[in-house]
PDB file of C-alpha atoms in Angstrom:
ATOM      1  CA  MET A   1       1.153 -17.105 -16.608  1.00 90.00           C
ATOM      2  CA  ASP A   2      -2.326 -15.823 -15.894  1.00 90.00           C
ATOM      3  CA  ASN A   3      -3.849 -19.303 -16.194  1.00 93.00           C
ATOM      4  CA  LEU A   4      -1.425 -20.664 -13.627  1.00 95.00           C
ATOM      5  CA  ALA A   5      -2.222 -17.803 -11.250  1.00 95.00           C
ATOM      6  CA  ILE A   6      -5.922 -18.560 -11.662  1.00 94.00           C
ATOM      7  CA  ILE A   7      -5.393 -22.270 -10.947  1.00 95.00           C
ATOM      8  CA  PHE A   8      -3.452 -21.472  -7.778  1.00 96.00           C
ATOM      9  CA  ARG A   9      -6.126 -18.991  -6.659  1.00 95.00           C
ATOM     10  CA  SER A  10      -8.962 -21.426  -7.307  1.00 92.00           C
ATOM     11  CA  GLY A  11      -6.986 -24.126  -5.494  1.00 93.00           C
ATOM     12  CA  GLN A  12      -6.648 -21.765  -2.555  1.00 94.00           C
ATOM     13  CA  PHE A  13     -10.416 -21.270  -2.379  1.00 90.00           C
ATOM     14  CA  LEU A  14     -11.038 -24.987  -2.718  1.00 89.00           C
ATOM     15  CA  ALA A  15      -8.428 -26.079  -0.157  1.00 91.00           C
ATOM     16  CA  HIS A  16      -9.773 -23.571   2.342  1.00 90.00           C
ATOM     17  CA  GLN A  17     -13.265 -25.001   1.914  1.00 87.00           C
ATOM     18  CA  LEU A  18     -11.932 -28.531   2.315  1.00 88.00           C
ATOM     19  CA  HIS A  19      -9.993 -27.463   5.417  1.00 91.00           C
ATOM     20  CA  ASN A  20     -13.175 -26.071   6.948  1.00 89.00           C
ATOM     21  CA  GLU A  21     -15.179 -29.175   6.034  1.00 86.00           C
ATOM     22  CA  ALA A  22     -12.617 -31.724   7.272  1.00 89.00           C
ATOM     23  CA  ARG A  23     -14.175 -34.271   9.580  1.00 88.00           C
ATOM     24  CA  GLY A  24     -14.117 -37.899  10.553  1.00 87.00           C
ATOM     25  CA  GLU A  25     -11.444 -40.290  11.663  1.00 88.00           C
ATOM     26  CA  ALA A  26      -8.629 -38.479   9.822  1.00 89.00           C
ATOM     27  CA  PHE A  27      -9.793 -35.003  10.900  1.00 92.00           C
ATOM     28  CA  PHE A  28      -6.602 -33.878  12.613  1.00 95.00           C
ATOM     29  CA  SER A  29      -4.240 -34.862   9.815  1.00 94.00           C
ATOM     30  CA  ASP A  30      -6.595 -33.742   7.026  1.00 94.00           C
ATOM     31  CA  HIS A  31      -7.335 -30.436   8.735  1.00 94.00           C
ATOM     32  CA  ALA A  32      -3.624 -29.716   9.180  1.00 96.00           C
ATOM     33  CA  PHE A  33      -2.655 -30.789   5.648  1.00 96.00           C
ATOM     34  CA  LEU A  34      -5.463 -28.807   4.002  1.00 95.00           C
ATOM     35  CA  GLY A  35      -4.668 -25.774   6.169  1.00 95.00           C
ATOM     36  CA  ASP A  36      -1.105 -25.868   4.900  1.00 97.00           C
ATOM     37  CA  LEU A  37      -2.351 -26.483   1.371  1.00 97.00           C
ATOM     38  CA  TYR A  38      -4.470 -23.364   1.062  1.00 95.00           C
ATOM     39  CA  GLY A  39      -1.508 -21.349   2.319  1.00 96.00           C
ATOM     40  CA  THR A  40       0.729 -23.045  -0.237  1.00 97.00           C
ATOM     41  CA  TYR A  41      -1.684 -22.244  -3.051  1.00 98.00           C
ATOM     42  CA  GLU A  42      -1.938 -18.638  -1.850  1.00 97.00           C
ATOM     43  CA  ASP A  43       1.856 -18.352  -1.864  1.00 98.00           C
ATOM     44  CA  GLY A  44       1.984 -19.750  -5.419  1.00 98.00           C
ATOM     45  CA  TYR A  45      -0.621 -17.282  -6.605  1.00 96.00           C
ATOM     46  CA  ASP A  46       1.197 -14.388  -4.967  1.00 96.00           C
ATOM     47  CA  ALA A  47       4.590 -15.395  -6.408  1.00 97.00           C
ATOM     48  CA  ILE A  48       3.183 -15.525  -9.920  1.00 95.00           C
ATOM     49  CA  VAL A  49       1.342 -12.214  -9.640  1.00 94.00           C
ATOM     50  CA  GLU A  50       4.417 -10.457  -8.261  1.00 94.00           C
ATOM     51  CA  ARG A  51       6.643 -11.964 -10.964  1.00 93.00           C
ATOM     52  CA  VAL A  52       4.273 -10.945 -13.754  1.00 91.00           C
ATOM     53  CA  ILE A  53       3.964  -7.413 -12.371  1.00 92.00           C
ATOM     54  CA  GLY A  54       7.725  -7.148 -11.782  1.00 90.00           C
ATOM     55  CA  LEU A  55       8.642  -8.313 -15.268  1.00 88.00           C
ATOM     56  CA  GLY A  56       5.868  -6.378 -16.979  1.00 85.00           C
ATOM     57  CA  VAL A  57       5.401  -9.211 -19.464  1.00 72.00           C
ATOM     58  CA  GLU A  58       1.630  -9.622 -19.175  1.00 71.00           C
ATOM     59  CA  ASP A  59      -1.329  -7.457 -18.434  1.00 80.00           C
ATOM     60  CA  VAL A  60      -2.376  -8.047 -14.866  1.00 87.00           C
ATOM     61  CA  ASP A  61      -6.107  -8.000 -14.225  1.00 89.00           C
ATOM     62  CA  ILE A  62      -6.337  -9.009 -10.579  1.00 91.00           C
ATOM     63  CA  PRO A  63     -10.129  -8.584 -10.298  1.00 92.00           C
ATOM     64  CA  GLY A  64     -10.619 -10.528 -13.526  1.00 91.00           C
ATOM     65  CA  TRP A  65      -8.254 -13.275 -12.415  1.00 90.00           C
ATOM     66  CA  ASN A  66     -10.135 -13.587  -9.120  1.00 89.00           C
ATOM     67  CA  GLN A  67     -13.469 -13.781 -10.924  1.00 89.00           C
ATOM     68  CA  ARG A  68     -12.128 -16.494 -13.223  1.00 89.00           C
ATOM     69  CA  ALA A  69     -10.701 -18.356 -10.219  1.00 90.00           C
ATOM     70  CA  MET A  70     -14.110 -18.365  -8.558  1.00 85.00           C
ATOM     71  CA  LYS A  71     -15.646 -19.823 -11.720  1.00 81.00           C
ATOM     72  CA  VAL A  72     -13.030 -22.585 -11.834  1.00 77.00           C
ATOM     73  CA  TYR A  73     -13.599 -23.223  -8.158  1.00 62.00           C
ATOM     74  CA  GLY A  74     -17.341 -23.247  -8.738  1.00 54.00           C
ATOM     75  CA  GLY A  75     -16.855 -25.712 -11.562  1.00 50.00           C
ATOM     76  CA  MET A  76     -14.867 -28.068  -9.337  1.00 54.00           C
ATOM     77  CA  ALA A  77     -16.829 -27.769  -6.142  1.00 51.00           C
ATOM     78  CA  LYS A  78     -20.172 -26.026  -6.602  1.00 54.00           C
ATOM     79  CA  GLY A  79     -22.785 -27.975  -4.799  1.00 56.00           C
ATOM     80  CA  GLN A  80     -20.392 -30.737  -3.870  1.00 61.00           C
ATOM     81  CA  SER A  81     -20.130 -31.943  -0.350  1.00 60.00           C
ATOM     82  CA  PHE A  82     -16.721 -33.282   0.454  1.00 61.00           C
ATOM     83  CA  SER A  83     -16.028 -36.285   2.567  1.00 63.00           C
ATOM     84  CA  PRO A  84     -12.875 -37.861   3.906  1.00 60.00           C
ATOM     85  CA  GLU A  85     -13.170 -40.306   1.037  1.00 69.00           C
ATOM     86  CA  ASN A  86     -13.388 -37.914  -1.919  1.00 82.00           C
ATOM     87  CA  TRP A  87     -11.358 -34.773  -1.193  1.00 88.00           C
ATOM     88  CA  PRO A  88      -8.041 -36.290  -2.354  1.00 92.00           C
ATOM     89  CA  ALA A  89      -9.398 -36.770  -5.884  1.00 89.00           C
ATOM     90  CA  VAL A  90     -10.357 -33.105  -6.068  1.00 88.00           C
ATOM     91  CA  VAL A  91      -6.954 -31.952  -4.842  1.00 92.00           C
ATOM     92  CA  LEU A  92      -5.258 -34.240  -7.359  1.00 93.00           C
ATOM     93  CA  GLU A  93      -7.305 -32.516 -10.079  1.00 90.00           C
ATOM     94  CA  VAL A  94      -5.890 -29.154  -8.993  1.00 92.00           C
ATOM     95  CA  GLU A  95      -2.346 -30.541  -8.897  1.00 96.00           C
ATOM     96  CA  ARG A  96      -2.695 -32.031 -12.401  1.00 95.00           C
ATOM     97  CA  ALA A  97      -3.862 -28.631 -13.636  1.00 94.00           C
ATOM     98  CA  ILE A  98      -0.872 -26.911 -11.987  1.00 96.00           C
ATOM     99  CA  GLN A  99       1.602 -29.366 -13.497  1.00 97.00           C
ATOM    100  CA  GLY A 100      -0.006 -29.207 -16.931  1.00 96.00           C
ATOM    101  CA  GLU A 101      -0.004 -25.421 -17.019  1.00 96.00           C
ATOM    102  CA  ILE A 102       3.637 -25.266 -15.920  1.00 97.00           C
ATOM    103  CA  ARG A 103       4.634 -27.752 -18.632  1.00 97.00           C
ATOM    104  CA  ALA A 104       2.708 -25.816 -21.273  1.00 96.00           C
ATOM    105  CA  TYR A 105       4.247 -22.491 -20.261  1.00 95.00           C
ATOM    106  CA  LEU A 106       7.794 -23.843 -20.185  1.00 95.00           C
ATOM    107  CA  LYS A 107       7.341 -25.468 -23.619  1.00 96.00           C
ATOM    108  CA  LYS A 108       6.662 -22.030 -25.091  1.00 93.00           C
ATOM    109  CA  GLY A 109      10.297 -21.156 -24.367  1.00 89.00           C
ATOM    110  CA  LEU A 110       9.449 -17.596 -23.351  1.00 83.00           C
ATOM    111  CA  ALA A 111      10.385 -17.815 -19.680  1.00 88.00           C
ATOM    112  CA  SER A 112      13.450 -16.074 -18.296  1.00 91.00           C
ATOM    113  CA  ASP A 113      15.902 -18.145 -16.252  1.00 94.00           C
ATOM    114  CA  GLY A 114      14.317 -16.872 -13.050  1.00 94.00           C
ATOM    115  CA  VAL A 115      10.785 -17.688 -14.189  1.00 94.00           C
ATOM    116  CA  GLN A 116      11.909 -21.158 -15.289  1.00 96.00           C
ATOM    117  CA  ASN A 117      13.420 -21.701 -11.847  1.00 97.00           C
ATOM    118  CA  LEU A 118      10.242 -20.464 -10.128  1.00 97.00           C
ATOM    119  CA  LEU A 119       8.016 -22.723 -12.220  1.00 97.00           C
ATOM    120  CA  GLN A 120      10.269 -25.758 -11.911  1.00 98.00           C
ATOM    121  CA  GLY A 121      10.281 -25.296  -8.134  1.00 98.00           C
ATOM    122  CA  MET A 122       6.487 -25.136  -8.178  1.00 98.00           C
ATOM    123  CA  ALA A 123       6.361 -28.321 -10.275  1.00 98.00           C
ATOM    124  CA  ASP A 124       8.718 -30.055  -7.852  1.00 98.00           C
ATOM    125  CA  GLU A 125       6.571 -29.075  -4.865  1.00 98.00           C
ATOM    126  CA  SER A 126       3.429 -30.172  -6.706  1.00 98.00           C
ATOM    127  CA  GLU A 127       4.897 -33.628  -7.315  1.00 98.00           C
ATOM    128  CA  MET A 128       5.610 -33.959  -3.588  1.00 98.00           C
ATOM    129  CA  ARG A 129       2.038 -32.924  -2.758  1.00 98.00           C
ATOM    130  CA  VAL A 130       0.691 -35.474  -5.227  1.00 98.00           C
ATOM    131  CA  TYR A 131       2.666 -38.208  -3.472  1.00 97.00           C
ATOM    132  CA  LYS A 132       1.210 -37.215  -0.092  1.00 96.00           C
ATOM    133  CA  VAL A 133      -2.357 -36.953  -1.365  1.00 96.00           C
ATOM    134  CA  LYS A 134      -2.100 -40.330  -3.107  1.00 95.00           C
ATOM    135  CA  GLN A 135      -0.897 -41.873   0.152  1.00 94.00           C
ATOM    136  CA  ARG A 136      -3.926 -40.382   1.923  1.00 92.00           C
ATOM    137  CA  ALA A 137      -6.266 -41.679  -0.782  1.00 84.00           C
ATOM    138  CA  SER A 138      -5.023 -45.265  -0.564  1.00 82.00           C
TER     139      SER A 138
END
């Protein structure tokens, strides 16, 4: 689940940047949504790390995961300036990565019932976020 943890962590960094850079006509709603979003991504990261540590099923390299998350974040946002028009596309990219990683992990069939429940809940929440972001983008 390390890849999923890294995606959530990179999403946290990205959403926080977007929150800070929110501006324009939709400032208040964007600022609030993105503020909630970086907290949501942080919670997802934390839940995965704690589950992996608690189950002892994977080596946990927190510093390495954070370094990888910064590289993913850098790949998505380095040098980009975000505007009210383009941030939804970037967030949708993160959500697609979350959903894809969850699907891939569950297909392996290695997850305990509790981990399956955790990941399915994360997928459900991601689908709801995608709906909201798509509404903002249209």
